[in-house]
Tab-separated table of C-alpha atoms in Angstrom:
chain	number	residue	atom	x	y	z
A	1	UNK	CA	-18.164	54.329	8.645
A	2	UNK	CA	-16.485	51.299	10.243
A	3	UNK	CA	-13.066	52.989	10.043
A	4	UNK	CA	-14.388	56.169	11.607
A	5	UNK	CA	-15.457	54.367	14.797
A	6	UNK	CA	-12.550	51.950	14.934
A	7	UNK	CA	-11.043	53.660	18.003
A	8	UNK	CA	-14.326	53.188	19.887
A	9	UNK	CA	-14.455	49.470	19.009
A	10	UNK	CA	-10.811	49.117	20.070
A	11	UNK	CA	-11.565	50.794	23.396
A	12	UNK	CA	-14.680	48.673	24.008
A	13	UNK	CA	-12.862	45.458	23.143
A	14	UNK	CA	-10.702	45.931	26.263
A	15	UNK	CA	-13.723	45.844	28.602
A	16	UNK	CA	-15.232	42.473	29.578
A	17	UNK	CA	-18.951	43.016	28.948
A	18	UNK	CA	-18.411	45.114	25.833
A	19	UNK	CA	-15.933	42.577	24.456
A	20	UNK	CA	-18.449	39.750	24.961
A	21	UNK	CA	-21.197	41.784	23.275
A	22	UNK	CA	-18.950	42.634	20.307
A	23	UNK	CA	-17.995	38.971	19.933
A	24	UNK	CA	-21.646	37.897	20.119
A	25	UNK	CA	-22.549	40.494	17.497
A	26	UNK	CA	-19.748	39.206	15.237
A	27	UNK	CA	-20.981	35.595	15.642
A	28	UNK	CA	-24.559	36.634	14.840
A	29	UNK	CA	-23.476	38.448	11.673
A	30	UNK	CA	-21.491	35.375	10.629
A	31	UNK	CA	-24.499	33.129	11.264
A	32	UNK	CA	-26.771	35.436	9.249
A	33	UNK	CA	-24.286	35.412	6.351
A	34	UNK	CA	-23.977	31.609	6.457
A	35	UNK	CA	-27.735	31.058	6.467
A	36	UNK	CA	-28.319	33.656	3.730
A	37	UNK	CA	-25.845	31.773	1.558
A	38	UNK	CA	-27.813	28.542	2.073
A	39	UNK	CA	-31.177	30.026	1.117
A	40	UNK	CA	-32.443	28.959	-2.311
A	41	UNK	CA	-32.202	31.226	-5.337
A	42	UNK	CA	-32.100	34.973	-4.766
A	43	UNK	CA	-33.952	34.736	-1.460
A	44	UNK	CA	-30.783	35.395	0.547
A	45	UNK	CA	-30.408	38.863	-0.940
A	46	UNK	CA	-33.895	39.755	0.330
A	47	UNK	CA	-33.356	38.373	3.830
A	48	UNK	CA	-32.656	41.405	6.045
A	49	UNK	CA	-32.257	39.518	9.307
A	50	UNK	CA	-33.113	36.253	11.003
A	51	UNK	CA	-33.721	34.814	14.429
A	52	UNK	CA	-33.323	31.252	15.686
A	53	UNK	CA	-35.056	30.338	18.935
A	54	UNK	CA	-36.126	26.906	20.210
A	55	UNK	CA	-35.511	25.268	16.832
A	56	UNK	CA	-37.614	27.830	14.937
A	57	UNK	CA	-36.003	30.024	12.310
A	58	UNK	CA	-37.704	33.326	11.530
A	59	UNK	CA	-36.571	35.090	8.367
A	60	UNK	CA	-37.216	38.827	8.079
A	61	UNK	CA	-37.749	39.635	4.403
A	62	UNK	CA	-37.919	42.975	2.612
A	63	UNK	CA	-41.236	42.551	0.771
A	64	UNK	CA	-44.448	40.564	0.653
A	65	UNK	CA	-43.465	39.206	-2.754
A	66	UNK	CA	-40.374	37.542	-1.295
A	67	UNK	CA	-42.319	36.415	1.773
A	68	UNK	CA	-44.782	34.591	-0.487
A	69	UNK	CA	-41.975	33.020	-2.480
A	70	UNK	CA	-40.226	31.940	0.746
A	71	UNK	CA	-43.396	30.208	1.950
A	72	UNK	CA	-43.374	28.080	-1.188
A	73	UNK	CA	-39.733	27.226	-0.506
A	74	UNK	CA	-40.181	26.472	3.230
A	75	UNK	CA	-39.538	22.728	2.802
A	76	UNK	CA	-36.381	23.335	0.807
A	77	UNK	CA	-35.195	25.891	3.383
A	78	UNK	CA	-35.716	23.427	6.243
A	79	UNK	CA	-33.816	20.715	4.377
A	80	UNK	CA	-30.846	22.987	3.694
A	81	UNK	CA	-30.650	24.116	7.346
A	82	UNK	CA	-30.781	20.727	9.126
A	83	UNK	CA	-27.229	21.195	10.414
A	84	UNK	CA	-28.448	24.286	12.324
A	85	UNK	CA	-31.071	22.164	14.181
A	86	UNK	CA	-33.987	24.085	12.675
A	87	UNK	CA	-37.343	22.284	12.989
A	88	UNK	CA	-39.656	25.047	11.756
A	89	UNK	CA	-39.388	28.155	9.675
A	90	UNK	CA	-41.440	31.344	9.789
A	91	UNK	CA	-41.400	34.566	7.825
A	92	UNK	CA	-42.016	38.220	8.602
A	93	UNK	CA	-41.744	41.494	6.724
A	94	UNK	CA	-39.243	44.111	7.842
A	95	UNK	CA	-38.664	47.314	5.934
A	96	UNK	CA	-35.055	48.062	5.045
A	97	UNK	CA	-33.451	50.392	7.597
A	98	UNK	CA	-31.442	52.364	5.056
A	99	UNK	CA	-34.487	54.380	3.995
A	100	UNK	CA	-34.456	57.742	5.690
A	101	UNK	CA	-37.599	58.814	7.498
A	102	UNK	CA	-37.667	61.870	5.238
A	103	UNK	CA	-37.805	59.658	2.149
A	104	UNK	CA	-40.527	57.453	3.680
A	105	UNK	CA	-42.645	60.510	4.480
A	106	UNK	CA	-42.160	61.937	1.006
A	107	UNK	CA	-43.266	58.686	-0.618
A	108	UNK	CA	-46.465	58.684	1.457
A	109	UNK	CA	-47.505	62.185	0.427
A	110	UNK	CA	-50.421	62.144	-1.925
A	111	UNK	CA	-50.268	64.347	-4.997
A	112	UNK	CA	-53.448	65.242	-6.799
A	113	UNK	CA	-53.632	65.902	-10.480
A	114	UNK	CA	-54.078	69.485	-11.658
A	115	UNK	CA	-57.628	68.668	-12.744
A	116	UNK	CA	-58.569	67.192	-9.362
A	117	UNK	CA	-57.121	70.206	-7.525
A	118	UNK	CA	-59.045	72.554	-9.817
A	119	UNK	CA	-62.313	70.692	-9.156
A	120	UNK	CA	-61.733	70.835	-5.402
A	121	UNK	CA	-61.123	74.597	-5.527
A	122	UNK	CA	-64.235	75.044	-7.641
A	123	UNK	CA	-66.276	73.034	-5.147
A	124	UNK	CA	-64.807	75.098	-2.292
A	125	UNK	CA	-65.933	78.316	-4.013
A	126	UNK	CA	-69.523	77.045	-4.142
A	127	UNK	CA	-69.810	75.823	-0.552
A	128	UNK	CA	-71.983	77.649	1.970
A	129	UNK	CA	-70.281	75.985	4.929
A	130	UNK	CA	-66.978	77.847	5.543
A	131	UNK	CA	-65.434	74.853	7.347
A	132	UNK	CA	-66.122	72.529	4.435
A	133	UNK	CA	-64.870	75.149	2.006
A	134	UNK	CA	-61.602	75.512	3.937
A	135	UNK	CA	-61.183	71.712	4.144
A	136	UNK	CA	-61.578	71.428	0.365
A	137	UNK	CA	-58.979	74.180	-0.148
A	138	UNK	CA	-56.515	72.380	2.156
A	139	UNK	CA	-57.081	69.172	0.222
A	140	UNK	CA	-56.524	70.986	-3.082
A	141	UNK	CA	-53.067	72.066	-1.836
A	142	UNK	CA	-51.948	68.452	-2.375
A	143	UNK	CA	-52.131	69.129	-6.093
A	144	UNK	CA	-49.566	70.853	-8.307
A	145	UNK	CA	-48.036	74.061	-6.993
A	146	UNK	CA	-50.507	76.292	-8.833
A	147	UNK	CA	-52.058	79.262	-7.078
A	148	UNK	CA	-55.836	79.558	-7.230
A	149	UNK	CA	-57.205	82.308	-9.418
A	150	UNK	CA	-57.446	85.678	-7.708
A	151	UNK	CA	-55.136	84.829	-4.789
A	152	UNK	CA	-51.815	86.115	-6.255
C-alpha cells in the first residue's frame, strides 16, 4: 500500500504545509514505536496508539484485559518513561481499525439454535395477536436457515 501511494507522498513533500504534516506524522509514529518498546512485557503489542499532553500519557489498548493489566503496571510504566517527562498515565480502550465494518456487523448478529427457532415458530402459530405472531416469526429467522413447515 505504501508503494502504491508513493507518488502522492513525493508530490506532497514538495509543499510546505503538507511537508510539515508528513514530518510531524513521521515523528509521531517514531515516538509511538519508542514508547511501545519501553512498555513492560507484551503490553506494547496491545498498545494501538498513545497521546502525550501536559505531562499525561494516555495509552489506547485493544482490550479490557490489557487495560486492567496496564493499570497494575502503571508505576512501572511511569518509571520507564521519565525521560519523556510523563507525570501521569491513563488508559483507554480502542478497537483495532483493521476490522472491516462488515465483519463487525457479522459478529454482532445473533444466531438462535434450531430448537429455539422451532419454539418461536410454534408460539407464533398459537398467537391470537397477528403483530405478536409476526414479531415471533421475524425473531425465529435468526435461527438456522430452515423453512417453517408448510411454507415451501
